[in-house]
Amino acid sequence: MTKNFKITIEYDGSRYHGWQRQKKDCSIQDEIEKALKKMTSCKVSLIGSGRTDAGVHAAGQVANFKCDTRLEPEAFFMGLNSLLPEDIIIKDCKSVGMAFHARYDARSKVYHYKILNRAVPAAVGRQYSWFLRKALDRQKMRAAIAHIIGRHDFKAFEGAGSPRQNTTREVFSAELIEHEGGTLIFQIEADGFLRYMVRNLVGTLVDVGFGKITPADFKDILDSGDRSQAGATAPARGLTLIRVNY
Amino acid sequence: MTKNFKITIEYDGSRYHGWQRQKKDCSIQDEIEKALKKMTSCKVSLIGSGRTDAGVHAAGQVANFKCDTRLEPEAFFMGLNSLLPEDIIIKDCKSVGMAFHARYDARSKVYHYKILNRAVPAAVGRQYSWFLRKALDRQKMRAAIAHIIGRHDFKAFEGAGSPRQNTTREVFSAELIEHEGGTLIFQIEADGFLRYMVRNLVGTLVDVGFGKITPADFKDILDSGDRSQAGATAPARGLTLIRVNY
């Protein structure tokens, strides 16, 4: 009997060329599909909620796969975790209705981008943040962040070379959370994200924080829909897909 | 002119055989002394606030060194950070009075021990916590923790093979902090620590959390002064020296 399984995945993306299966390089999807093949002896296709780029991490990526099997979710949960490398963990495995589709059914996603804003780089956990020495003006960054909340065309923050027909997305919430020791978390929830959107937003917000542009300039860039006006793409290692909501 | 410098150090201890200089294996002290030698062309002896064991991390270890040099603290700060490997960071360098001694003058130290208590191990940051699958009873652990606050003989929690004359220490504060996602932080501040003391306390607190022993048994072990009654030593990777107070 064909069943549909929903899995929630945590991974450290440092070693991987992203979520998506690649011809040559190793990917998260590829590792999980290989493990599923070992368990079921069938070729199983894993549908992720969306791609994450090379070096990006996840605390709660979601995917589904269909498989003609007698195995129960618990067996996949145990089996996958024993087969997968230690930087990929299956946090949960559930049986879901055949109609469930990890990408189409996602209502929103939450991302964190971590910046370390202090005099010196991190020694502990250095693969999980973007180090910036010069002090960021949090207040100005927050003023800029206010402009992205709501429904907007995010074309100015889309990565080059991967244009979408529809570049309008709704940002449900976005905020800058401060922790002690100079750690800043940019947290954003939206109904969907364009390629590089969070990292391009962060790169441009950092320009605001450094005083290179004003929060009003940031709004103009958003309104312009022109990628060439936005800031640089922030490095992958600071980004984590926290949660996918259905 | 001989000067005395106080440095604050962050390190990821995963790769090292601890703080202390070793004959063969690489240590944090050794790496910093080598860098100081490159900068000053003299053999400089680094005095740490205390040792940390192999695999233990630090967010704020403190050390001092004396050196006949024209260099200012800023030069050591910049120079050491450019010479040291990326898992050792000098967070601060200050000129201090000749009498300052990083070990003798320390008034207290704060340690964190991180436990990940959930169904599956960590993929992200797995070198910084101790994974325990079975649910820990936080309330019982807190009841046990209450017994260690104040002045006590901690002989029962001292590592074998490194006996001290005086095993009495004063614990100024100790608590169990809960974060989302199953992360527990045992935070302790004391005027000093015996070898393996935090890790032996944590190992025994985990026995309490699992219901193997009661909080009252925990107090009896403390009072007994008998190491053989205490629990196992918790793994090094969960432990971080947060701060040394002077």
PDB file of N, CA and C in Angstrom, chain A residues 202-246:
ATOM      1  N   VAL A 202      19.339  40.822   4.464  1.00  0.00           N
ATOM      2  CA  VAL A 202      20.301  41.032   5.546  1.00  0.00           C
ATOM      3  C   VAL A 202      21.479  41.881   5.063  1.00  0.00           C
ATOM      4  N   GLY A 203      21.981  41.594   3.875  1.00  0.00           N
ATOM      5  CA  GLY A 203      23.093  42.386   3.328  1.00  0.00           C
ATOM      6  C   GLY A 203      22.726  43.861   3.223  1.00  0.00           C
ATOM      7  N   THR A 204      21.484  44.133   2.846  1.00  0.00           N
ATOM      8  CA  THR A 204      21.040  45.523   2.677  1.00  0.00           C
ATOM      9  C   THR A 204      20.730  46.160   4.035  1.00  0.00           C
ATOM     10  N   LEU A 205      20.184  45.358   4.961  1.00  0.00           N
ATOM     11  CA  LEU A 205      19.952  45.856   6.322  1.00  0.00           C
ATOM     12  C   LEU A 205      21.263  46.227   7.010  1.00  0.00           C
ATOM     13  N   VAL A 206      22.306  45.481   6.702  1.00  0.00           N
ATOM     14  CA  VAL A 206      23.624  45.782   7.276  1.00  0.00           C
ATOM     15  C   VAL A 206      24.132  47.119   6.720  1.00  0.00           C
ATOM     16  N   ASP A 207      23.859  47.401   5.457  1.00  0.00           N
ATOM     17  CA  ASP A 207      24.197  48.717   4.901  1.00  0.00           C
ATOM     18  C   ASP A 207      23.487  49.832   5.678  1.00  0.00           C
ATOM     19  N   VAL A 208      22.247  49.555   6.073  1.00  0.00           N
ATOM     20  CA  VAL A 208      21.503  50.521   6.891  1.00  0.00           C
ATOM     21  C   VAL A 208      22.167  50.648   8.265  1.00  0.00           C
ATOM     22  N   GLY A 209      22.503  49.503   8.862  1.00  0.00           N
ATOM     23  CA  GLY A 209      23.115  49.490  10.191  1.00  0.00           C
ATOM     24  C   GLY A 209      24.457  50.212  10.228  1.00  0.00           C
ATOM     25  N   PHE A 210      25.162  50.182   9.106  1.00  0.00           N
ATOM     26  CA  PHE A 210      26.462  50.864   9.016  1.00  0.00           C
ATOM     27  C   PHE A 210      26.318  52.326   8.596  1.00  0.00           C
ATOM     28  N   GLY A 211      25.084  52.749   8.306  1.00  0.00           N
ATOM     29  CA  GLY A 211      24.865  54.149   7.925  1.00  0.00           C
ATOM     30  C   GLY A 211      25.187  54.455   6.469  1.00  0.00           C
ATOM     31  N   LYS A 212      25.442  53.392   5.676  1.00  0.00           N
ATOM     32  CA  LYS A 212      25.736  53.626   4.249  1.00  0.00           C
ATOM     33  C   LYS A 212      24.490  54.097   3.519  1.00  0.00           C
ATOM     34  N   ILE A 213      23.338  53.579   3.925  1.00  0.00           N
ATOM     35  CA  ILE A 213      22.059  54.026   3.379  1.00  0.00           C
ATOM     36  C   ILE A 213      21.092  54.239   4.550  1.00  0.00           C
ATOM     37  N   THR A 214      20.027  54.988   4.317  1.00  0.00           N
ATOM     38  CA  THR A 214      19.054  55.259   5.381  1.00  0.00           C
ATOM     39  C   THR A 214      17.904  54.250   5.298  1.00  0.00           C
ATOM     40  N   PRO A 215      17.111  54.151   6.363  1.00  0.00           N
ATOM     41  CA  PRO A 215      15.914  53.311   6.280  1.00  0.00           C
ATOM     42  C   PRO A 215      15.003  53.733   5.121  1.00  0.00           C
ATOM     43  N   ALA A 216      14.957  55.024   4.814  1.00  0.00           N
ATOM     44  CA  ALA A 216      14.143  55.490   3.673  1.00  0.00           C
ATOM     45  C   ALA A 216      14.736  54.990   2.355  1.00  0.00           C
ATOM     46  N   ASP A 217      16.069  54.991   2.249  1.00  0.00           N
ATOM     47  CA  ASP A 217      16.722  54.418   1.051  1.00  0.00           C
ATOM     48  C   ASP A 217      16.363  52.942   0.911  1.00  0.00           C
ATOM     49  N   PHE A 218      16.334  52.262   2.044  1.00  0.00           N
ATOM     50  CA  PHE A 218      15.995  50.834   2.044  1.00  0.00           C
ATOM     51  C   PHE A 218      14.608  50.636   1.443  1.00  0.00           C
ATOM     52  N   LYS A 219      13.684  51.483   1.860  1.00  0.00           N
ATOM     53  CA  LYS A 219      12.319  51.401   1.317  1.00  0.00           C
ATOM     54  C   LYS A 219      12.318  51.683  -0.189  1.00  0.00           C
ATOM     55  N   ASP A 220      13.117  52.662  -0.613  1.00  0.00           N
ATOM     56  CA  ASP A 220      13.205  52.983  -2.049  1.00  0.00           C
ATOM     57  C   ASP A 220      13.733  51.789  -2.846  1.00  0.00           C
ATOM     58  N   ILE A 221      14.715  51.103  -2.272  1.00  0.00           N
ATOM     59  CA  ILE A 221      15.275  49.915  -2.950  1.00  0.00           C
ATOM     60  C   ILE A 221      14.190  48.846  -3.097  1.00  0.00           C
ATOM     61  N   LEU A 222      13.471  48.604  -1.999  1.00  0.00           N
ATOM     62  CA  LEU A 222      12.359  47.640  -2.044  1.00  0.00           C
ATOM     63  C   LEU A 222      11.370  48.031  -3.142  1.00  0.00           C
ATOM     64  N   ASP A 223      10.992  49.309  -3.162  1.00  0.00           N
ATOM     65  CA  ASP A 223       9.999  49.796  -4.135  1.00  0.00           C
ATOM     66  C   ASP A 223      10.520  49.756  -5.570  1.00  0.00           C
ATOM     67  N   SER A 224      11.837  49.914  -5.735  1.00  0.00           N
ATOM     68  CA  SER A 224      12.430  49.990  -7.082  1.00  0.00           C
ATOM     69  C   SER A 224      12.353  48.658  -7.822  1.00  0.00           C
ATOM     70  N   GLY A 225      12.379  47.557  -7.051  1.00  0.00           N
ATOM     71  CA  GLY A 225      12.399  46.237  -7.690  1.00  0.00           C
ATOM     72  C   GLY A 225      13.690  45.974  -8.436  1.00  0.00           C
ATOM     73  N   ASP A 226      14.728  46.705  -8.098  1.00  0.00           N
ATOM     74  CA  ASP A 226      15.988  46.643  -8.845  1.00  0.00           C
ATOM     75  C   ASP A 226      17.088  46.022  -7.977  1.00  0.00           C
ATOM     76  N   ARG A 227      17.461  44.783  -8.302  1.00  0.00           N
ATOM     77  CA  ARG A 227      18.465  44.059  -7.524  1.00  0.00           C
ATOM     78  C   ARG A 227      19.782  44.813  -7.426  1.00  0.00           C
ATOM     79  N   SER A 228      20.136  45.554  -8.465  1.00  0.00           N
ATOM     80  CA  SER A 228      21.453  46.206  -8.493  1.00  0.00           C
ATOM     81  C   SER A 228      21.547  47.300  -7.434  1.00  0.00           C
ATOM     82  N   GLN A 229      20.395  47.745  -6.918  1.00  0.00           N
ATOM     83  CA  GLN A 229      20.444  48.787  -5.887  1.00  0.00           C
ATOM     84  C   GLN A 229      20.614  48.215  -4.480  1.00  0.00           C
ATOM     85  N   ALA A 230      20.267  46.949  -4.322  1.00  0.00           N
ATOM     86  CA  ALA A 230      20.330  46.349  -2.985  1.00  0.00           C
ATOM     87  C   ALA A 230      21.776  46.008  -2.608  1.00  0.00           C
ATOM     88  N   GLY A 231      21.973  45.680  -1.326  1.00  0.00           N
ATOM     89  CA  GLY A 231      23.318  45.386  -0.827  1.00  0.00           C
ATOM     90  C   GLY A 231      23.796  44.006  -1.244  1.00  0.00           C
ATOM     91  N   ALA A 232      24.970  43.645  -0.744  1.00  0.00           N
ATOM     92  CA  ALA A 232      25.558  42.343  -1.064  1.00  0.00           C
ATOM     93  C   ALA A 232      24.756  41.216  -0.405  1.00  0.00           C
ATOM     94  N   THR A 233      24.938  40.009  -0.901  1.00  0.00           N
ATOM     95  CA  THR A 233      24.300  38.826  -0.327  1.00  0.00           C
ATOM     96  C   THR A 233      25.075  38.418   0.933  1.00  0.00           C
ATOM     97  N   ALA A 234      24.393  38.346   2.065  1.00  0.00           N
ATOM     98  CA  ALA A 234      25.059  37.934   3.307  1.00  0.00           C
ATOM     99  C   ALA A 234      25.480  36.466   3.189  1.00  0.00           C
ATOM    100  N   PRO A 235      26.573  36.071   3.859  1.00  0.00           N
ATOM    101  CA  PRO A 235      27.060  34.691   3.736  1.00  0.00           C
ATOM    102  C   PRO A 235      26.056  33.647   4.224  1.00  0.00           C
ATOM    103  N   ALA A 236      26.108  32.465   3.609  1.00  0.00           N
ATOM    104  CA  ALA A 236      25.145  31.391   3.883  1.00  0.00           C
ATOM    105  C   ALA A 236      25.178  30.939   5.340  1.00  0.00           C
ATOM    106  N   ARG A 237      26.347  30.883   5.950  1.00  0.00           N
ATOM    107  CA  ARG A 237      26.481  30.213   7.249  1.00  0.00           C
ATOM    108  C   ARG A 237      25.635  30.826   8.367  1.00  0.00           C
ATOM    109  N   GLY A 238      25.212  32.091   8.222  1.00  0.00           N
ATOM    110  CA  GLY A 238      24.385  32.730   9.245  1.00  0.00           C
ATOM    111  C   GLY A 238      22.916  32.346   9.181  1.00  0.00           C
ATOM    112  N   LEU A 239      22.528  31.669   8.083  1.00  0.00           N
ATOM    113  CA  LEU A 239      21.097  31.442   7.820  1.00  0.00           C
ATOM    114  C   LEU A 239      20.627  30.052   8.262  1.00  0.00           C
ATOM    115  N   THR A 240      19.495  30.020   8.940  1.00  0.00           N
ATOM    116  CA  THR A 240      18.879  28.751   9.371  1.00  0.00           C
ATOM    117  C   THR A 240      17.377  28.769   9.098  1.00  0.00           C
ATOM    118  N   LEU A 241      16.912  27.744   8.419  1.00  0.00           N
ATOM    119  CA  LEU A 241      15.453  27.561   8.250  1.00  0.00           C
ATOM    120  C   LEU A 241      14.924  26.963   9.549  1.00  0.00           C
ATOM    121  N   ILE A 242      14.164  27.747  10.271  1.00  0.00           N
ATOM    122  CA  ILE A 242      13.729  27.333  11.611  1.00  0.00           C
ATOM    123  C   ILE A 242      12.517  26.409  11.573  1.00  0.00           C
ATOM    124  N   ARG A 243      11.525  26.786  10.744  1.00  0.00           N
ATOM    125  CA  ARG A 243      10.246  26.074  10.825  1.00  0.00           C
ATOM    126  C   ARG A 243       9.452  26.269   9.551  1.00  0.00           C
ATOM    127  N   VAL A 244       8.682  25.257   9.168  1.00  0.00           N
ATOM    128  CA  VAL A 244       7.736  25.390   8.061  1.00  0.00           C
ATOM    129  C   VAL A 244       6.350  25.159   8.647  1.00  0.00           C
ATOM    130  N   ASN A 245       5.457  26.095   8.434  1.00  0.00           N
ATOM    131  CA  ASN A 245       4.094  25.961   8.966  1.00  0.00           C
ATOM    132  C   ASN A 245       3.130  25.498   7.875  1.00  0.00           C
ATOM    133  N   TYR A 246       2.222  24.576   8.233  1.00  0.00           N
ATOM    134  CA  TYR A 246       1.240  24.039   7.272  1.00  0.00           C
ATOM    135  C   TYR A 246      -0.180  24.338   7.735  1.00  0.00           C
TER     136      TYR A 246
END
